[in-house]
Amino acid sequence: KAGVTQTPRYLIKTRGQQVTLSCSPISGHRSVSWYQQTPGQGLQFLFEYFSETQRNKGNFPGRFSGRQFSNSRSEMNVSTLELGDSALYLCASSLLLSYEQYFGPGTRLTVT
Amino acid sequence: KNQVEQSPQSLIILEGKNCTLQCNYTVSPFSNLRWYKQDTGRGPVSLTIMTFSENTKSNGRYTATLDADTKQSSLHITASQLSDSASYICVVSEGSGTASKLTFGTGTRLQVTL
């Protein structure tokens, strides 16, 4: 069974640009969560989706948004990029809400 | 505020030696505690998940313990191997256990050397 895949794996953007990251969950999993990981902060929760609906949102500005499609694939978008947005963005999928999460390899975003 | 603190921040040990990583938490109400291993440049991989009633759980050379009274957990690695070099993250789940209710520690960076 294929694991969680994230594309692209690496991305370099400049301040002010916007970026879209993609996550394909494990087949059959209906819940997708997104996290930001930085060296000093650890993993910070961004959003959680289930059946195309955002169930929870973390404490991030409105520049961070996301969505989930009918096939459970998810995308997150960051507009007006700032230097502080440089991080590893991780996606995790689970069969249902509150079930064990399986993480993807992440997308390394660098903002210059 | 819910918090998860891990110690030490980093650790270097010789191959074949044992080590113990610590996790203290203040999350309430407690649902479960998870230990993840994260290799450099990869996503975290689950090692163990423990609920309130479990005080020890093993996964090969990894053994996690939980003391829900003192709100402490430890991860013991036996006979370390070079492949154990990674960050180990303690995660505590509150209440419903959904992703928004997870509190992550900042991890212990373990390096196993020859």
PDB file of C-alpha atoms in Angstrom:
ATOM      1  CA  LYS A   1       0.000   0.000   0.000  1.00  0.00           C
ATOM      2  CA  ALA A   2       1.497   3.319  -1.035  1.00  0.00           C
ATOM      3  CA  GLY A   3       2.202   5.815   1.703  1.00  0.00           C
ATOM      4  CA  VAL A   4       1.354   9.483   1.931  1.00  0.00           C
ATOM      5  CA  THR A   5       2.890  11.444  -0.918  1.00  0.00           C
ATOM      6  CA  GLN A   6       3.615  15.144  -0.991  1.00  0.00           C
ATOM      7  CA  THR A   7       4.588  17.309  -3.933  1.00  0.00           C
ATOM      8  CA  PRO A   8       6.777  19.075  -4.540  1.00  0.00           C
ATOM      9  CA  ARG A   9       9.459  17.874  -2.131  1.00  0.00           C
ATOM     10  CA  TYR A  10      11.451  21.092  -2.321  1.00  0.00           C
ATOM     11  CA  LEU A  11      10.446  24.613  -3.227  1.00  0.00           C
ATOM     12  CA  ILE A  12      12.186  27.973  -3.270  1.00  0.00           C
ATOM     13  CA  LYS A  13      10.062  31.110  -3.436  1.00  0.00           C
ATOM     14  CA  THR A  14      10.615  34.801  -2.900  1.00  0.00           C
ATOM     15  CA  ARG A  15       8.824  37.045  -0.438  1.00  0.00           C
ATOM     16  CA  GLY A  16       5.393  38.137  -1.588  1.00  0.00           C
ATOM     17  CA  GLN A  17       4.793  35.140  -3.822  1.00  0.00           C
ATOM     18  CA  GLN A  18       2.250  32.461  -3.154  1.00  0.00           C
ATOM     19  CA  VAL A  19       2.671  28.698  -3.083  1.00  0.00           C
ATOM     20  CA  THR A  20       0.471  25.614  -3.314  1.00  0.00           C
ATOM     21  CA  LEU A  21       1.481  22.310  -1.763  1.00  0.00           C
ATOM     22  CA  SER A  22      -0.196  19.004  -2.498  1.00  0.00           C
ATOM     23  CA  CYS A  23      -0.820  15.904  -0.403  1.00  0.00           C
ATOM     24  CA  SER A  24      -2.158  12.521  -1.497  1.00  0.00           C
ATOM     25  CA  PRO A  25      -3.254  10.384   1.464  1.00  0.00           C
ATOM     26  CA  ILE A  26      -3.025   6.634   1.827  1.00  0.00           C
ATOM     27  CA  SER A  27      -5.742   4.967  -0.212  1.00  0.00           C
ATOM     28  CA  GLY A  28      -8.934   4.736   1.840  1.00  0.00           C
ATOM     29  CA  HIS A  29      -7.918   7.400   4.344  1.00  0.00           C
ATOM     30  CA  ARG A  30     -10.430  10.200   4.608  1.00  0.00           C
ATOM     31  CA  SER A  31      -8.754  12.543   7.062  1.00  0.00           C
ATOM     32  CA  VAL A  32      -5.822  14.785   6.174  1.00  0.00           C
ATOM     33  CA  SER A  33      -3.943  17.111   8.507  1.00  0.00           C
ATOM     34  CA  TRP A  34      -1.237  19.662   7.802  1.00  0.00           C
ATOM     35  CA  TYR A  35       1.613  20.763  10.042  1.00  0.00           C
ATOM     36  CA  GLN A  36       4.435  23.279   9.897  1.00  0.00           C
ATOM     37  CA  GLN A  37       7.742  22.148  11.332  1.00  0.00           C
ATOM     38  CA  THR A  38      10.529  24.571  12.197  1.00  0.00           C
ATOM     39  CA  PRO A  39      13.675  23.844  14.235  1.00  0.00           C
ATOM     40  CA  GLY A  40      12.706  25.989  17.196  1.00  0.00           C
ATOM     41  CA  GLN A  41       8.949  25.357  17.313  1.00  0.00           C
ATOM     42  CA  GLY A  42       8.559  21.703  16.508  1.00  0.00           C
ATOM     43  CA  LEU A  43       5.374  20.668  14.720  1.00  0.00           C
ATOM     44  CA  GLN A  44       2.583  23.223  14.697  1.00  0.00           C
ATOM     45  CA  PHE A  45      -0.943  22.225  13.638  1.00  0.00           C
ATOM     46  CA  LEU A  46      -2.299  24.044  10.582  1.00  0.00           C
ATOM     47  CA  PHE A  47      -5.562  22.375   9.508  1.00  0.00           C
ATOM     48  CA  GLU A  48      -7.488  19.144   9.599  1.00  0.00           C
ATOM     49  CA  TYR A  49      -9.857  17.974   6.873  1.00  0.00           C
ATOM     50  CA  PHE A  50     -12.380  15.180   6.757  1.00  0.00           C
ATOM     51  CA  SER A  51     -14.758  14.466   3.900  1.00  0.00           C
ATOM     52  CA  GLU A  52     -13.863  17.726   2.119  1.00  0.00           C
ATOM     53  CA  THR A  53     -14.666  19.818   5.204  1.00  0.00           C
ATOM     54  CA  GLN A  54     -12.198  21.702   7.350  1.00  0.00           C
ATOM     55  CA  ARG A  55     -12.810  20.375  10.845  1.00  0.00           C
ATOM     56  CA  ASN A  56     -10.188  22.321  12.754  1.00  0.00           C
ATOM     57  CA  LYS A  57      -7.741  25.137  12.128  1.00  0.00           C
ATOM     58  CA  GLY A  58      -4.605  26.032  13.998  1.00  0.00           C
ATOM     59  CA  ASN A  59      -3.437  29.439  15.107  1.00  0.00           C
ATOM     60  CA  PHE A  60      -2.037  30.657  11.802  1.00  0.00           C
ATOM     61  CA  PRO A  61      -2.858  33.832   9.850  1.00  0.00           C
ATOM     62  CA  GLY A  62      -5.401  33.869   7.054  1.00  0.00           C
ATOM     63  CA  ARG A  63      -2.593  33.713   4.495  1.00  0.00           C
ATOM     64  CA  PHE A  64      -2.612  29.978   5.152  1.00  0.00           C
ATOM     65  CA  SER A  65      -5.519  28.158   3.583  1.00  0.00           C
ATOM     66  CA  GLY A  66      -6.340  24.682   2.412  1.00  0.00           C
ATOM     67  CA  ARG A  67      -8.899  22.407   0.911  1.00  0.00           C
ATOM     68  CA  GLN A  68      -9.688  18.747   0.439  1.00  0.00           C
ATOM     69  CA  PHE A  69     -11.069  17.179  -2.688  1.00  0.00           C
ATOM     70  CA  SER A  70     -13.605  14.381  -3.102  1.00  0.00           C
ATOM     71  CA  ASN A  71     -10.798  11.846  -3.572  1.00  0.00           C
ATOM     72  CA  SER A  72      -9.355  12.957  -0.193  1.00  0.00           C
ATOM     73  CA  ARG A  73      -6.346  14.632  -1.794  1.00  0.00           C
ATOM     74  CA  SER A  74      -5.566  17.923  -0.136  1.00  0.00           C
ATOM     75  CA  GLU A  75      -3.812  21.146  -0.996  1.00  0.00           C
ATOM     76  CA  MET A  76      -2.601  23.980   1.148  1.00  0.00           C
ATOM     77  CA  ASN A  77      -1.893  27.473  -0.072  1.00  0.00           C
ATOM     78  CA  VAL A  78       0.228  30.193   1.441  1.00  0.00           C
ATOM     79  CA  SER A  79      -0.180  33.678  -0.012  1.00  0.00           C
ATOM     80  CA  THR A  80       2.102  36.676   0.351  1.00  0.00           C
ATOM     81  CA  LEU A  81       5.006  34.578   1.554  1.00  0.00           C
ATOM     82  CA  GLU A  82       7.192  35.851   4.380  1.00  0.00           C
ATOM     83  CA  LEU A  83      10.718  34.770   5.352  1.00  0.00           C
ATOM     84  CA  GLY A  84       9.272  33.178   8.483  1.00  0.00           C
ATOM     85  CA  ASP A  85       7.211  30.782   6.378  1.00  0.00           C
ATOM     86  CA  SER A  86      10.371  28.840   5.555  1.00  0.00           C
ATOM     87  CA  ALA A  87       9.746  25.424   7.053  1.00  0.00           C
ATOM     88  CA  LEU A  88       9.048  21.770   6.430  1.00  0.00           C
ATOM     89  CA  TYR A  89       5.343  21.330   5.726  1.00  0.00           C
ATOM     90  CA  LEU A  90       4.082  17.900   6.681  1.00  0.00           C
ATOM     91  CA  CYS A  91       0.865  16.234   5.703  1.00  0.00           C
ATOM     92  CA  ALA A  92      -0.583  13.288   7.619  1.00  0.00           C
ATOM     93  CA  SER A  93      -3.490  11.049   6.745  1.00  0.00           C
ATOM     94  CA  SER A  94      -5.654   8.808   8.888  1.00  0.00           C
ATOM     95  CA  LEU A  95      -8.528   6.476   8.216  1.00  0.00           C
ATOM     96  CA  LEU A  96     -10.924   8.615  10.216  1.00  0.00           C
ATOM     97  CA  LEU A  97     -10.626  11.536  12.614  1.00  0.00           C
ATOM     98  CA  SER A  98      -8.753  10.603  15.802  1.00  0.00           C
ATOM     99  CA  TYR A  99      -7.230   7.483  14.255  1.00  0.00           C
ATOM    100  CA  GLU A 100      -3.482   6.930  13.988  1.00  0.00           C
ATOM    101  CA  GLN A 101      -1.797   9.356  11.610  1.00  0.00           C
ATOM    102  CA  TYR A 102       0.681   8.468   8.891  1.00  0.00           C
ATOM    103  CA  PHE A 103       2.981  11.261   7.795  1.00  0.00           C
ATOM    104  CA  GLY A 104       4.272  12.082   4.351  1.00  0.00           C
ATOM    105  CA  PRO A 105       7.903  13.040   3.657  1.00  0.00           C
ATOM    106  CA  GLY A 106       7.110  16.743   3.710  1.00  0.00           C
ATOM    107  CA  THR A 107       7.684  19.703   1.431  1.00  0.00           C
ATOM    108  CA  ARG A 108      10.703  21.824   2.288  1.00  0.00           C
ATOM    109  CA  LEU A 109       9.769  25.458   1.541  1.00  0.00           C
ATOM    110  CA  THR A 110      12.464  28.103   1.486  1.00  0.00           C
ATOM    111  CA  VAL A 111      11.448  31.746   1.200  1.00  0.00           C
ATOM    112  CA  THR A 112      14.181  34.178   0.133  1.00  0.00           C
TER     113      THR A 112
ATOM    114  CA  LYS B   1      -1.523  25.870  28.366  1.00  0.00           C
ATOM    115  CA  ASN B   2      -0.823  22.310  27.252  1.00  0.00           C
ATOM    116  CA  GLN B   3       2.879  21.600  26.995  1.00  0.00           C
ATOM    117  CA  VAL B   4       5.169  18.690  26.179  1.00  0.00           C
ATOM    118  CA  GLU B   5       8.800  18.953  27.203  1.00  0.00           C
ATOM    119  CA  GLN B   6      11.475  16.529  26.093  1.00  0.00           C
ATOM    120  CA  SER B   7      14.939  15.936  27.421  1.00  0.00           C
ATOM    121  CA  PRO B   8      17.696  15.889  26.570  1.00  0.00           C
ATOM    122  CA  GLN B   9      17.561  18.111  23.497  1.00  0.00           C
ATOM    123  CA  SER B  10      20.335  16.085  21.919  1.00  0.00           C
ATOM    124  CA  LEU B  11      22.298  12.976  22.729  1.00  0.00           C
ATOM    125  CA  ILE B  12      25.323  11.195  21.299  1.00  0.00           C
ATOM    126  CA  ILE B  13      25.895   7.522  22.130  1.00  0.00           C
ATOM    127  CA  LEU B  14      28.102   4.711  20.892  1.00  0.00           C
ATOM    128  CA  GLU B  15      26.633   1.969  18.774  1.00  0.00           C
ATOM    129  CA  GLY B  16      25.458  -0.936  20.894  1.00  0.00           C
ATOM    130  CA  LYS B  17      24.742   1.193  23.966  1.00  0.00           C
ATOM    131  CA  ASN B  18      21.322   1.771  25.482  1.00  0.00           C
ATOM    132  CA  CYS B  19      19.701   5.159  26.040  1.00  0.00           C
ATOM    133  CA  THR B  20      16.556   6.654  27.536  1.00  0.00           C
ATOM    134  CA  LEU B  21      14.704   9.716  26.335  1.00  0.00           C
ATOM    135  CA  GLN B  22      12.309  11.614  28.584  1.00  0.00           C
ATOM    136  CA  CYS B  23       8.973  13.320  27.999  1.00  0.00           C
ATOM    137  CA  ASN B  24       7.026  15.366  30.558  1.00  0.00           C
ATOM    138  CA  TYR B  25       3.606  16.765  29.749  1.00  0.00           C
ATOM    139  CA  THR B  26       0.879  18.954  31.183  1.00  0.00           C
ATOM    140  CA  VAL B  27      -1.830  18.050  28.664  1.00  0.00           C
ATOM    141  CA  SER B  28      -5.296  17.612  30.118  1.00  0.00           C
ATOM    142  CA  PRO B  29      -7.559  15.745  29.682  1.00  0.00           C
ATOM    143  CA  PHE B  30      -5.165  13.052  28.601  1.00  0.00           C
ATOM    144  CA  SER B  31      -6.142  10.724  25.758  1.00  0.00           C
ATOM    145  CA  ASN B  32      -2.968   9.024  24.587  1.00  0.00           C
ATOM    146  CA  LEU B  33       0.776   9.506  24.199  1.00  0.00           C
ATOM    147  CA  ARG B  34       2.744   8.696  21.071  1.00  0.00           C
ATOM    148  CA  TRP B  35       6.408   8.444  20.273  1.00  0.00           C
ATOM    149  CA  TYR B  36       7.548   9.150  16.727  1.00  0.00           C
ATOM    150  CA  LYS B  37      10.902   8.681  15.016  1.00  0.00           C
ATOM    151  CA  GLN B  38      11.818  11.254  12.382  1.00  0.00           C
ATOM    152  CA  ASP B  39      14.796  10.698  10.121  1.00  0.00           C
ATOM    153  CA  THR B  40      16.396  13.776   8.612  1.00  0.00           C
ATOM    154  CA  GLY B  41      14.388  15.025   5.651  1.00  0.00           C
ATOM    155  CA  ARG B  42      11.517  12.594   6.241  1.00  0.00           C
ATOM    156  CA  GLY B  43       8.174  12.623   7.966  1.00  0.00           C
ATOM    157  CA  PRO B  44       7.687  11.187  11.479  1.00  0.00           C
ATOM    158  CA  VAL B  45       6.990   7.467  11.811  1.00  0.00           C
ATOM    159  CA  SER B  46       4.981   6.136  14.747  1.00  0.00           C
ATOM    160  CA  LEU B  47       6.836   3.900  17.211  1.00  0.00           C
ATOM    161  CA  THR B  48       4.254   3.431  19.979  1.00  0.00           C
ATOM    162  CA  ILE B  49       0.892   4.716  21.126  1.00  0.00           C
ATOM    163  CA  MET B  50      -0.137   4.358  24.782  1.00  0.00           C
ATOM    164  CA  THR B  51      -3.449   5.076  26.452  1.00  0.00           C
ATOM    165  CA  PHE B  52      -4.050   5.938  30.088  1.00  0.00           C
ATOM    166  CA  SER B  53      -4.261   2.313  31.161  1.00  0.00           C
ATOM    167  CA  GLU B  54      -1.016   1.210  29.516  1.00  0.00           C
ATOM    168  CA  ASN B  55       2.243   1.738  31.361  1.00  0.00           C
ATOM    169  CA  THR B  56       4.616   0.022  28.958  1.00  0.00           C
ATOM    170  CA  LYS B  57       4.683  -0.854  25.280  1.00  0.00           C
ATOM    171  CA  SER B  58       7.439  -2.278  23.122  1.00  0.00           C
ATOM    172  CA  ASN B  59       8.241  -2.136  19.435  1.00  0.00           C
ATOM    173  CA  GLY B  60      11.347  -4.189  18.779  1.00  0.00           C
ATOM    174  CA  ARG B  61      14.286  -2.496  20.485  1.00  0.00           C
ATOM    175  CA  TYR B  62      12.092   0.465  21.482  1.00  0.00           C
ATOM    176  CA  THR B  63      10.242   0.364  24.810  1.00  0.00           C
ATOM    177  CA  ALA B  64       8.024   3.203  25.950  1.00  0.00           C
ATOM    178  CA  THR B  65       6.781   3.673  29.486  1.00  0.00           C
ATOM    179  CA  LEU B  66       4.023   5.909  30.771  1.00  0.00           C
ATOM    180  CA  ASP B  67       3.307   7.161  34.281  1.00  0.00           C
ATOM    181  CA  ALA B  68      -0.006   8.964  33.966  1.00  0.00           C
ATOM    182  CA  ASP B  69       0.086  10.027  37.619  1.00  0.00           C
ATOM    183  CA  THR B  70       3.319  11.981  37.275  1.00  0.00           C
ATOM    184  CA  LYS B  71       2.634  12.786  33.597  1.00  0.00           C
ATOM    185  CA  GLN B  72       5.932  11.381  32.460  1.00  0.00           C
ATOM    186  CA  SER B  73       6.944   9.044  29.679  1.00  0.00           C
ATOM    187  CA  SER B  74      10.238   7.587  28.587  1.00  0.00           C
ATOM    188  CA  LEU B  75      11.499   5.882  25.452  1.00  0.00           C
ATOM    189  CA  HIS B  76      14.231   3.318  25.997  1.00  0.00           C
ATOM    190  CA  ILE B  77      16.347   2.190  23.065  1.00  0.00           C
ATOM    191  CA  THR B  78      18.244  -1.052  23.534  1.00  0.00           C
ATOM    192  CA  ALA B  79      21.441  -2.016  21.732  1.00  0.00           C
ATOM    193  CA  SER B  80      21.459   1.108  19.583  1.00  0.00           C
ATOM    194  CA  GLN B  81      22.266   0.951  15.885  1.00  0.00           C
ATOM    195  CA  LEU B  82      23.512   3.610  13.488  1.00  0.00           C
ATOM    196  CA  SER B  83      20.041   3.642  11.920  1.00  0.00           C
ATOM    197  CA  ASP B  84      18.600   4.845  15.216  1.00  0.00           C
ATOM    198  CA  SER B  85      20.148   8.249  14.524  1.00  0.00           C
ATOM    199  CA  ALA B  86      17.090  10.482  14.221  1.00  0.00           C
ATOM    200  CA  SER B  87      14.859  12.876  16.120  1.00  0.00           C
ATOM    201  CA  TYR B  88      12.399  11.314  18.549  1.00  0.00           C
ATOM    202  CA  ILE B  89       9.225  13.248  19.112  1.00  0.00           C
ATOM    203  CA  CYS B  90       6.780  12.806  21.983  1.00  0.00           C
ATOM    204  CA  VAL B  91       3.174  13.729  21.183  1.00  0.00           C
ATOM    205  CA  VAL B  92       0.328  13.910  23.697  1.00  0.00           C
ATOM    206  CA  SER B  93      -3.294  13.814  22.638  1.00  0.00           C
ATOM    207  CA  GLU B  94      -5.993  15.679  24.506  1.00  0.00           C
ATOM    208  CA  GLY B  95      -9.604  14.706  24.714  1.00  0.00           C
ATOM    209  CA  SER B  96     -11.029  13.836  21.323  1.00  0.00           C
ATOM    210  CA  GLY B  97      -7.680  12.953  19.870  1.00  0.00           C
ATOM    211  CA  THR B  98      -8.161  14.816  16.602  1.00  0.00           C
ATOM    212  CA  ALA B  99      -5.145  16.455  15.022  1.00  0.00           C
ATOM    213  CA  SER B 100      -5.982  19.821  16.545  1.00  0.00           C
ATOM    214  CA  LYS B 101      -5.772  18.231  19.988  1.00  0.00           C
ATOM    215  CA  LEU B 102      -2.202  16.969  19.609  1.00  0.00           C
ATOM    216  CA  THR B 103       0.624  18.705  21.465  1.00  0.00           C
ATOM    217  CA  PHE B 104       4.082  17.999  20.069  1.00  0.00           C
ATOM    218  CA  GLY B 105       7.367  18.103  21.909  1.00  0.00           C
ATOM    219  CA  THR B 106      10.327  19.657  20.128  1.00  0.00           C
ATOM    220  CA  GLY B 107      12.104  16.322  20.045  1.00  0.00           C
ATOM    221  CA  THR B 108      15.372  14.748  21.135  1.00  0.00           C
ATOM    222  CA  ARG B 109      18.049  14.553  18.484  1.00  0.00           C
ATOM    223  CA  LEU B 110      19.889  11.217  18.852  1.00  0.00           C
ATOM    224  CA  GLN B 111      23.161  10.493  17.135  1.00  0.00           C
ATOM    225  CA  VAL B 112      24.606   6.985  17.255  1.00  0.00           C
ATOM    226  CA  THR B 113      28.300   6.766  16.422  1.00  0.00           C
ATOM    227  CA  LEU B 114      30.893   4.029  15.902  1.00  0.00           C
TER     228      LEU B 114
END
